[in-house]
XYZ file of C-alpha atoms in Angstrom:
163
model
C 6.503 3.075 -5.157
C 6.935 1.007 -8.324
C 4.927 -2.150 -7.998
C 6.108 -5.429 -8.893
C 4.640 -8.844 -8.860
C 1.560 -10.578 -9.901
C -1.676 -8.502 -10.665
C 0.274 -5.435 -11.582
C -0.951 -5.663 -15.204
C -4.482 -5.985 -14.196
C -3.959 -2.684 -11.915
C -2.519 -0.939 -14.510
C -5.508 -1.758 -16.940
C -7.954 -0.889 -13.976
C -6.326 2.373 -13.874
C -6.512 3.173 -17.544
C -10.114 2.071 -17.626
C -10.876 4.155 -14.708
C -9.890 7.357 -16.294
C -12.690 7.497 -18.979
C -15.170 6.240 -16.218
C -14.223 9.392 -14.116
C -14.550 11.932 -17.179
C -17.834 9.944 -17.985
C -18.915 11.031 -14.399
C -17.823 14.686 -15.045
C -19.819 14.468 -18.458
C -22.754 13.117 -16.489
C -22.642 16.082 -13.878
C -22.552 18.695 -16.473
C -25.572 17.148 -18.503
C -27.649 17.436 -15.059
C -25.733 20.360 -13.299
C -27.482 23.828 -12.641
C -23.668 25.431 -12.203
C -23.338 28.710 -10.291
C -20.114 30.977 -11.119
C -18.525 29.219 -7.730
C -19.353 25.835 -9.711
C -16.722 26.037 -12.147
C -13.846 26.046 -9.277
C -15.389 23.065 -7.790
C -15.567 21.293 -10.891
C -11.935 22.019 -11.924
C -11.079 20.590 -8.494
C -13.191 17.478 -8.962
C -11.663 16.998 -12.562
C -7.986 17.315 -11.572
C -8.796 15.013 -8.580
C -10.093 12.651 -10.837
C -7.599 12.637 -13.561
C -4.566 12.645 -11.186
C -6.228 9.464 -8.824
C -6.685 7.420 -12.176
C -3.381 8.136 -13.538
C -1.133 5.258 -12.975
C 1.471 7.056 -11.354
C 0.958 9.367 -8.377
C 3.622 11.498 -8.363
C 4.348 14.117 -5.534
C 4.676 16.848 -8.602
C 0.998 15.854 -9.243
C -0.111 17.216 -6.355
C 1.035 20.734 -7.072
C -1.723 20.809 -9.779
C -4.496 20.035 -7.140
C -3.065 22.041 -4.126
C -3.417 25.147 -6.387
C -6.807 24.405 -7.072
C -7.565 23.445 -3.575
C -6.042 26.649 -2.416
C -8.470 28.730 -4.851
C -11.489 26.546 -3.590
C -10.369 27.534 0.090
C -10.004 31.227 -0.671
C -13.282 31.712 -2.540
C -16.031 32.870 -0.675
C -19.240 30.635 -0.874
C -22.042 32.431 -2.928
C -24.760 30.058 -1.810
C -25.564 27.841 0.993
C -25.268 24.123 0.328
C -22.300 21.550 -0.007
C -18.990 22.956 -0.595
C -15.505 21.592 -1.740
C -13.997 22.485 1.468
C -13.683 18.977 2.923
C -12.291 17.687 -0.153
C -9.707 20.677 -0.431
C -8.734 20.001 3.227
C -8.379 16.336 2.463
C -5.791 17.552 -0.438
C -3.866 19.508 2.040
C -3.623 16.146 4.279
C -2.613 14.282 1.552
C -0.043 16.991 0.679
C 1.314 16.746 4.168
C 1.704 13.040 3.871
C 3.410 13.478 0.815
C 5.751 16.044 2.523
C 6.568 13.269 4.900
C 7.091 10.653 2.237
C 9.681 12.632 0.440
C 12.366 12.986 0.708
C 12.525 11.519 4.728
C 10.964 8.266 3.899
C 11.866 7.727 0.353
C 14.700 5.341 0.905
C 12.666 3.569 3.462
C 10.065 2.048 0.927
C 11.105 3.016 -2.435
C 13.544 -0.100 -2.945
C 12.813 -1.833 0.175
C 9.151 -1.996 0.795
C 9.536 -1.355 4.635
C 6.401 -1.102 6.523
C 6.384 2.399 7.953
C 7.012 4.279 4.540
C 4.604 1.891 2.432
C 1.997 2.608 5.204
C 2.276 6.349 4.716
C 2.304 5.984 0.806
C -1.186 3.944 1.266
C -2.733 6.363 3.795
C -1.652 9.294 1.551
C -3.405 7.230 -1.421
C -6.360 6.351 0.329
C -6.809 10.191 1.458
C -6.268 11.496 -2.137
C -8.900 8.920 -3.212
C -11.283 9.961 -0.470
C -10.920 13.428 -1.623
C -11.761 12.606 -5.123
C -14.695 11.095 -4.140
C -15.855 13.525 -1.472
C -15.574 16.355 -4.071
C -17.422 14.685 -6.731
C -20.355 14.013 -4.153
C -20.243 17.711 -3.181
C -20.273 18.981 -6.454
C -23.148 16.877 -7.490
C -25.116 18.086 -4.548
C -24.207 21.778 -4.724
C -25.331 22.020 -8.504
C -28.649 20.211 -8.382
C -31.285 21.752 -10.067
C -34.180 22.904 -8.057
C -37.525 21.131 -8.798
C -38.939 24.011 -11.153
C -36.052 24.108 -13.408
C -36.552 20.178 -13.652
C -40.226 20.829 -14.423
C -39.458 23.383 -17.149
C -37.268 20.707 -18.928
C -40.311 18.645 -19.574
C -41.863 16.879 -16.231
C -45.301 18.139 -15.549
C -45.262 20.057 -12.297
C -47.994 19.203 -9.773
C -49.893 22.614 -9.713
C -52.909 23.331 -7.491
C -56.025 24.130 -9.176
C -57.398 27.836 -8.876
C-alpha cells in the first residue's frame, strides 16, 4: 500500500534509520556470540528479516527470500538444546499466507481505495513479519550465548574454589 499524507516523510526517515540500527544489532550479536554451525542459518534468517522489515517497501516478492531461509531453518535438525528459530520461521510462513490472501484477491480492495478489510490484512501481515524479526533476533541471541567458562577466558576472573 502506498502511504500518502502527513507523517509519510517521517516514517520513511525512520525506516532509513532502522536499517543501520538493525545491522548494528547483528554486529553486536556477532561480537558476543559463540556460534555453532547451525547458528549461521539462524543468523541468515535474522539478517534478512531485519533488512526486509526495515526497508521502505515490504513487497510480496521480498517474502520469497525469507521463505527460502525459513524453509532451511525448518528442515535443519537442531544440533544442541536451547532456543531455535522455529517460532520465527513459522511466523514467516503465516506472513506469507497473509500475503497470499492479499495478492491478488484483496489487491483492488486496499491498494487504491484503502478499504478496511484489505488494509487490516496488510497491517496484520506487517505486524506478524515484525514479530518474526524480533523473535528471530531474541532466539539467535539466546541460542549463541557464550557459556560462563568461555566468558571467563576472555578476561573475567572465575570464582574457583580453593584446594
